[in-house]
């Protein structure tokens, strides 16, 4: 028997970052949205833990580790440890989310694995426990479980769903080479050594009300990403890429999370498809069109 769970990529509509805490993490005040780029994770019983990764479309999976450091594998081990069990599984990931792109693809795999194994073994883990295990695995994993649009506090792991009456269209432009999230945070600290200790307490009020109203224009004007300068400092050529995307989309454009994926919010599916065509014509090799918000990790097949 196998269970397949689908989990979405995330974008940060607002990413307000504070001074690093004692444990090295940065306090965040963020608004997440799950968008329609997905990884599918299929799990089945096995003698020993094993993970494999297969690309969907153009995604480069060569940098995904297949050893014990793989986050889906860590998720599986954490779940059985939580229940005091000694089980193992074969985890097969079909990856449609660009790797190391600031879209939380690894977090999606971890969330999908938690849900899939919970169903495979009928563990009936409570939502509270699943969220706690997810938060230990990575800052974005709890959000990948709940999906939709959500407010994130702590270092991103304390999530609460937001009321969102809209449906939005995104143009998503990945880069060939990923960026390391810890490196981007380190660069953020280097660029802002004297950051006000209360900086992260700025709640994204305008953005939350734009979602509540379902107003894409208000959303576009209130989006904010505090990691963008740090990512651009590490990868200066991204500025030109952002300008090119801006020139070909009638959109508000910014980096997704710690980058280097570039995001544009456009007014409609038609605009998104037109922008994609223009960007491909201009020489961009891969351009995705996605909509959000979409559901968090959910079962798509029992076989
Ligand atoms: O939580 P996650 O494993 O995704 O984080 C990866 C790294 O990114 C952390 O080890 C830390 O260096 C950095 N990070 C941070 N502050 C956050 C989230 C991540 O400094 N809020």
Tab-separated table of C-alpha atoms and ligand atoms in Angstrom:
chain	number	residue	atom	x	y	z
A	1	UNK	CA	0.000	0.000	0.000
A	2	UNK	CA	1.171	3.546	-0.677
A	3	UNK	CA	-0.105	7.031	0.125
A	4	UNK	CA	0.656	10.099	-2.009
A	5	UNK	CA	0.422	13.596	-0.545
A	6	UNK	CA	0.714	16.843	-2.494
A	7	UNK	CA	2.235	19.928	-0.830
A	8	UNK	CA	2.475	23.467	-2.232
A	9	UNK	CA	5.268	26.021	-2.613
A	10	UNK	CA	5.013	29.147	-0.477
A	11	UNK	CA	5.623	32.796	-1.150
A	12	UNK	CA	6.073	35.450	1.533
A	13	UNK	CA	3.757	38.350	0.732
A	14	UNK	CA	5.342	40.186	3.638
A	15	UNK	CA	8.625	39.158	5.226
A	16	UNK	CA	9.529	41.449	8.109
A	17	UNK	CA	12.800	40.316	9.709
A	18	UNK	CA	14.207	41.275	13.114
A	19	UNK	CA	17.588	41.028	14.848
A	20	UNK	CA	18.878	37.478	15.361
A	21	UNK	CA	17.856	35.797	18.622
A	22	UNK	CA	20.218	33.989	20.978
A	23	UNK	CA	19.557	30.709	19.130
A	24	UNK	CA	20.625	32.337	15.839
A	25	UNK	CA	17.141	32.398	14.303
A	26	UNK	CA	15.635	35.697	13.200
A	27	UNK	CA	12.235	36.699	14.573
A	28	UNK	CA	9.791	37.071	11.700
A	29	UNK	CA	6.500	38.790	11.124
A	30	UNK	CA	5.474	37.235	7.855
A	31	UNK	CA	2.458	36.550	5.678
A	32	UNK	CA	2.641	33.319	3.730
A	33	UNK	CA	0.605	32.252	0.743
A	34	UNK	CA	0.571	28.728	-0.713
A	35	UNK	CA	0.711	28.741	-4.534
A	36	UNK	CA	-0.040	26.101	-7.160
A	37	UNK	CA	3.459	24.702	-7.644
A	38	UNK	CA	3.686	21.310	-5.976
A	39	UNK	CA	5.806	18.422	-4.837
A	40	UNK	CA	4.121	15.007	-4.617
A	41	UNK	CA	5.450	12.605	-2.009
A	42	UNK	CA	4.581	8.884	-2.129
A	43	UNK	CA	5.367	6.708	0.876
A	44	UNK	CA	5.233	2.948	1.368
A	45	UNK	CA	6.502	0.498	3.987
A	46	UNK	CA	10.164	-0.507	3.798
A	47	UNK	CA	12.788	-2.358	5.844
A	48	UNK	CA	14.992	0.756	6.012
A	49	UNK	CA	14.503	4.448	5.353
A	50	UNK	CA	15.166	5.408	1.732
A	51	UNK	CA	14.389	8.551	-0.278
A	52	UNK	CA	14.507	9.276	-4.021
A	53	UNK	CA	13.745	12.456	-5.964
A	54	UNK	CA	12.420	12.813	-9.514
A	55	UNK	CA	11.953	16.103	-11.377
A	56	UNK	CA	8.628	17.341	-12.715
A	57	UNK	CA	9.399	19.395	-15.842
A	58	UNK	CA	12.592	21.463	-15.753
A	59	UNK	CA	13.309	21.295	-12.006
A	60	UNK	CA	16.980	20.558	-11.233
A	61	UNK	CA	16.974	17.975	-8.432
A	62	UNK	CA	20.734	17.305	-8.487
A	63	UNK	CA	21.385	19.302	-5.308
A	64	UNK	CA	18.738	17.558	-3.186
A	65	UNK	CA	20.569	15.358	-0.620
A	66	UNK	CA	19.502	11.703	-0.504
A	67	UNK	CA	21.249	10.878	2.771
A	68	UNK	CA	20.028	11.281	6.354
A	69	UNK	CA	20.084	15.064	5.999
A	70	UNK	CA	17.145	14.956	3.548
A	71	UNK	CA	14.320	16.840	5.274
A	72	UNK	CA	11.607	14.362	4.195
A	73	UNK	CA	13.622	11.541	5.718
A	74	UNK	CA	14.132	13.589	8.891
A	75	UNK	CA	10.369	14.193	8.973
A	76	UNK	CA	9.672	10.461	8.764
A	77	UNK	CA	12.127	9.641	11.521
A	78	UNK	CA	10.752	12.441	13.725
A	79	UNK	CA	7.190	11.137	13.332
A	80	UNK	CA	8.032	7.542	14.287
A	81	UNK	CA	10.161	8.776	17.211
A	82	UNK	CA	7.213	10.871	18.410
A	83	UNK	CA	5.048	7.727	18.508
A	84	UNK	CA	7.836	5.557	19.980
A	85	UNK	CA	7.696	3.232	16.963
A	86	UNK	CA	10.364	1.503	14.917
A	87	UNK	CA	8.998	1.717	11.400
A	88	UNK	CA	10.658	2.761	8.147
A	89	UNK	CA	9.428	3.874	4.747
A	90	UNK	CA	10.381	4.336	1.136
A	91	UNK	CA	9.825	8.041	0.298
A	92	UNK	CA	9.520	8.990	-3.371
A	93	UNK	CA	9.449	12.718	-4.117
A	94	UNK	CA	8.224	14.117	-7.442
A	95	UNK	CA	9.483	17.664	-7.401
A	96	UNK	CA	7.727	20.499	-9.209
A	97	UNK	CA	8.983	23.215	-6.830
A	98	UNK	CA	12.343	24.764	-7.825
A	99	UNK	CA	15.097	23.735	-5.355
A	100	UNK	CA	16.794	26.306	-3.048
A	101	UNK	CA	14.651	28.995	-4.647
A	102	UNK	CA	13.018	30.651	-1.650
A	103	UNK	CA	9.810	28.672	-2.298
A	104	UNK	CA	10.126	26.234	0.649
A	105	UNK	CA	10.241	23.098	-1.514
A	106	UNK	CA	12.080	21.114	1.173
A	107	UNK	CA	9.497	22.198	3.726
A	108	UNK	CA	6.731	21.017	1.378
A	109	UNK	CA	8.409	17.587	1.211
A	110	UNK	CA	8.648	17.399	5.002
A	111	UNK	CA	5.003	18.391	5.490
A	112	UNK	CA	3.835	15.955	2.801
A	113	UNK	CA	5.851	13.134	4.384
A	114	UNK	CA	4.341	13.783	7.824
A	115	UNK	CA	0.787	13.631	6.475
A	116	UNK	CA	1.470	10.662	4.189
A	117	UNK	CA	3.077	8.511	6.904
A	118	UNK	CA	0.410	9.470	9.413
A	119	UNK	CA	-2.187	8.063	6.968
A	120	UNK	CA	-0.112	5.066	5.837
A	121	UNK	CA	0.281	3.831	9.400
A	122	UNK	CA	-3.013	5.251	10.720
A	123	UNK	CA	-1.135	7.063	13.489
A	124	UNK	CA	-3.867	9.674	14.090
A	125	UNK	CA	-1.337	12.285	15.171
A	126	UNK	CA	-3.167	15.354	16.494
A	127	UNK	CA	-2.925	18.583	14.467
A	128	UNK	CA	-1.197	20.196	17.430
A	129	UNK	CA	1.484	17.486	17.533
A	130	UNK	CA	1.939	17.520	13.737
A	131	UNK	CA	2.474	21.291	13.817
A	132	UNK	CA	4.955	20.963	16.694
A	133	UNK	CA	6.949	18.239	14.906
A	134	UNK	CA	6.845	20.345	11.728
A	135	UNK	CA	8.170	23.403	13.589
A	136	UNK	CA	11.160	21.398	14.826
A	137	UNK	CA	11.979	20.338	11.270
A	138	UNK	CA	12.060	23.825	9.751
A	139	UNK	CA	10.577	27.300	9.997
A	140	UNK	CA	8.310	26.919	6.934
A	141	UNK	CA	7.128	23.336	7.514
A	142	UNK	CA	4.063	24.200	9.681
A	143	UNK	CA	2.840	26.564	6.959
A	144	UNK	CA	3.206	23.826	4.309
A	145	UNK	CA	0.809	21.762	6.446
A	146	UNK	CA	-1.904	24.415	6.689
A	147	UNK	CA	-1.517	26.218	3.322
A	148	UNK	CA	-3.915	28.981	2.271
A	149	UNK	CA	-2.791	32.409	3.441
A	150	UNK	CA	-1.404	32.652	6.959
A	151	UNK	CA	0.375	34.904	9.414
A	152	UNK	CA	3.714	33.586	10.684
A	153	UNK	CA	5.464	34.610	13.911
A	154	UNK	CA	8.336	33.198	15.995
A	155	UNK	CA	10.944	32.223	13.405
A	156	UNK	CA	8.097	31.525	10.978
A	157	UNK	CA	6.847	28.327	12.605
A	158	UNK	CA	3.957	29.819	14.617
A	159	UNK	CA	1.258	30.007	11.975
A	160	UNK	CA	-2.339	31.142	12.071
A	161	UNK	CA	-4.688	31.109	9.067
A	162	UNK	CA	-5.730	34.478	7.619
A	163	UNK	CA	-9.063	35.305	6.112
A	164	UNK	CA	-8.458	35.702	2.371
A	165	UNK	CA	-11.328	36.474	0.000
A	166	UNK	CA	-9.177	36.762	-3.102
A	167	UNK	CA	-7.552	34.582	-5.679
A	168	UNK	CA	-4.305	35.869	-7.138
A	169	UNK	CA	-2.118	35.101	-10.148
A	170	UNK	CA	1.640	34.808	-9.934
A	171	UNK	CA	4.441	34.725	-12.472
A	172	UNK	CA	7.290	32.716	-10.942
A	173	UNK	CA	10.777	32.983	-12.454
A	174	UNK	CA	13.351	30.589	-10.974
A	175	UNK	CA	17.122	30.975	-11.331
A	176	UNK	CA	19.610	28.320	-12.458
A	177	UNK	CA	21.555	28.514	-9.221
A	178	UNK	CA	19.893	28.506	-5.777
A	179	UNK	CA	20.736	30.686	-2.769
A	180	UNK	CA	21.466	29.355	0.711
A	181	UNK	CA	18.912	30.644	3.239
A	182	UNK	CA	21.427	30.834	6.154
A	183	UNK	CA	23.836	32.793	3.954
A	184	UNK	CA	21.121	35.292	3.053
A	185	UNK	CA	20.256	35.767	6.738
A	186	UNK	CA	23.964	36.263	7.560
A	187	UNK	CA	24.204	38.902	4.836
A	188	UNK	CA	21.058	40.564	6.229
A	189	UNK	CA	22.855	40.850	9.618
A	190	UNK	CA	26.002	42.212	7.984
A	191	UNK	CA	24.024	44.878	6.110
A	192	UNK	CA	21.936	45.852	9.147
A	193	UNK	CA	24.139	45.546	12.244
A	194	UNK	CA	22.176	48.216	14.121
A	195	UNK	CA	18.657	47.028	13.381
A	196	UNK	CA	16.064	48.327	15.850
A	197	UNK	CA	15.247	45.387	18.211
A	198	UNK	CA	11.540	46.040	17.711
A	199	UNK	CA	11.776	46.023	13.871
A	200	UNK	CA	9.982	42.683	13.519
A	201	UNK	CA	7.027	43.861	15.580
A	202	UNK	CA	5.691	45.815	12.579
A	203	UNK	CA	2.502	43.870	11.792
A	204	UNK	CA	1.670	43.868	8.061
A	205	UNK	CA	-1.712	45.471	8.694
A	206	UNK	CA	-2.358	46.873	5.183
A	207	UNK	CA	-1.501	43.553	3.611
A	208	UNK	CA	-3.749	41.568	5.941
A	209	UNK	CA	-6.638	43.873	5.120
A	210	UNK	CA	-5.886	43.601	1.358
A	211	UNK	CA	-6.286	39.815	1.688
A	212	UNK	CA	-9.416	40.205	3.760
A	213	UNK	CA	-10.861	42.388	0.960
A	214	UNK	CA	-9.468	40.100	-1.743
A	215	UNK	CA	-7.950	43.156	-3.438
A	216	UNK	CA	-4.949	42.272	-5.669
A	217	UNK	CA	-3.975	45.933	-6.261
A	218	UNK	CA	-3.854	46.703	-2.544
A	219	UNK	CA	-1.957	43.466	-2.032
A	220	UNK	CA	0.604	44.427	-4.683
A	221	UNK	CA	1.262	47.806	-3.099
A	222	UNK	CA	1.644	46.405	0.411
A	223	UNK	CA	4.016	43.500	-0.321
A	224	UNK	CA	7.432	43.684	1.365
A	225	UNK	CA	10.507	41.465	1.547
A	226	UNK	CA	13.232	42.462	4.038
A	227	UNK	CA	15.599	39.772	2.690
A	228	UNK	CA	15.667	41.208	-0.818
A	229	UNK	CA	18.626	43.578	-0.271
A	230	UNK	CA	20.675	40.787	1.296
A	231	UNK	CA	19.940	38.394	-1.582
A	232	UNK	CA	20.818	41.123	-4.113
A	233	UNK	CA	24.026	41.886	-2.254
A	234	UNK	CA	25.078	38.220	-2.567
A	235	UNK	CA	23.877	37.947	-6.166
A	236	UNK	CA	24.094	41.453	-7.743
A	237	UNK	CA	23.099	40.194	-11.212
A	238	UNK	CA	19.628	39.475	-9.789
A	239	UNK	CA	18.832	43.207	-9.875
A	240	UNK	CA	19.040	43.219	-13.654
A	241	UNK	CA	16.949	40.052	-13.827
A	242	UNK	CA	14.276	41.629	-11.621
A	243	UNK	CA	14.260	44.721	-13.864
A	244	UNK	CA	13.837	42.517	-16.942
A	245	UNK	CA	10.926	40.632	-15.372
A	246	UNK	CA	9.412	43.980	-14.408
A	247	UNK	CA	9.779	45.211	-17.991
A	248	UNK	CA	7.876	42.228	-19.371
A	249	UNK	CA	5.094	41.913	-16.787
A	250	UNK	CA	2.500	44.437	-15.830
A	251	UNK	CA	3.164	43.464	-12.247
A	252	UNK	CA	4.621	44.245	-8.876
A	253	UNK	CA	7.820	42.210	-8.822
A	254	UNK	CA	9.935	41.031	-5.887
A	255	UNK	CA	12.039	38.134	-4.648
A	256	UNK	CA	10.415	35.122	-3.051
A	257	UNK	CA	11.657	34.623	0.531
A	258	UNK	CA	15.465	34.392	0.561
A	259	UNK	CA	15.472	34.194	-3.261
A	260	UNK	CA	16.624	33.863	-5.928
A	261	UNK	CA	13.191	33.083	-7.413
A	262	UNK	CA	11.500	36.232	-8.755
A	263	UNK	CA	7.758	36.717	-8.297
A	264	UNK	CA	5.321	38.992	-10.060
A	265	UNK	CA	1.725	39.426	-9.000
A	266	UNK	CA	-0.499	40.088	-12.041
A	267	UNK	CA	-4.172	40.915	-12.436
A	268	UNK	CA	-5.498	37.777	-14.116
A	269	UNK	CA	-4.655	34.351	-15.510
A	270	UNK	CA	-4.584	35.893	-18.982
A	271	UNK	CA	-2.042	38.517	-17.873
A	272	UNK	CA	0.034	35.792	-16.254
A	273	UNK	CA	0.086	33.710	-19.451
A	274	UNK	CA	0.899	36.817	-21.548
A	275	UNK	CA	3.742	37.731	-19.187
A	276	UNK	CA	5.070	34.186	-19.327
A	277	UNK	CA	5.045	34.252	-23.147
A	278	UNK	CA	6.843	37.634	-23.171
A	279	UNK	CA	9.486	36.415	-20.726
A	280	UNK	CA	10.137	33.215	-22.700
A	281	UNK	CA	10.417	35.336	-25.842
A	282	UNK	CA	12.931	37.564	-24.025
A	283	UNK	CA	15.146	34.554	-23.312
A	284	UNK	CA	14.069	33.355	-19.865
A	285	UNK	CA	14.215	29.567	-19.950
A	286	UNK	CA	11.708	28.628	-17.265
A	287	UNK	CA	8.695	30.697	-16.209
A	288	UNK	CA	5.842	29.250	-14.147
A	289	UNK	CA	2.329	30.585	-13.807
A	290	UNK	CA	0.700	29.861	-10.459
A	291	UNK	CA	-2.390	30.805	-8.516
A	292	UNK	CA	-2.887	31.180	-4.786
A	293	UNK	CA	-4.008	30.631	-2.160
A	294	UNK	CA	-4.196	26.837	-2.449
A	295	UNK	CA	-4.536	24.055	0.130
A	296	UNK	CA	-1.695	22.796	2.321
A	297	UNK	CA	-0.432	19.197	2.305
A	298	UNK	CA	-3.290	16.871	1.284
A	299	UNK	CA	-3.732	13.268	0.209
A	300	UNK	CA	-4.122	12.787	-3.545
A	301	UNK	CA	-3.894	8.985	-3.795
A	302	UNK	CA	-4.198	5.795	-1.789
A	303	UNK	CA	-2.905	2.873	-3.857
B	1	LIG	O1	14.181	26.785	9.747
B	1	LIG	P1	15.010	26.450	8.562
B	1	LIG	O2	15.733	25.126	8.718
B	1	LIG	O3	14.290	26.546	7.272
B	1	LIG	O4	16.129	27.571	8.516
B	1	LIG	C1	17.319	27.414	7.792
B	1	LIG	C2	18.319	28.438	8.315
B	1	LIG	O5	17.895	29.755	7.962
B	1	LIG	C3	18.476	28.464	9.821
B	1	LIG	O6	19.439	27.526	10.255
B	1	LIG	C4	18.923	29.886	10.063
B	1	LIG	O7	20.286	30.018	9.761
B	1	LIG	C5	18.163	30.656	9.003
B	1	LIG	N1	16.910	31.223	9.515
B	1	LIG	C6	16.953	32.315	10.361
B	1	LIG	N2	15.786	32.856	10.826
B	1	LIG	C7	14.603	32.360	10.458
B	1	LIG	C8	14.522	31.252	9.583
B	1	LIG	C9	15.699	30.707	9.142
B	1	LIG	O8	18.023	32.809	10.712
B	1	LIG	N3	13.488	32.929	10.898
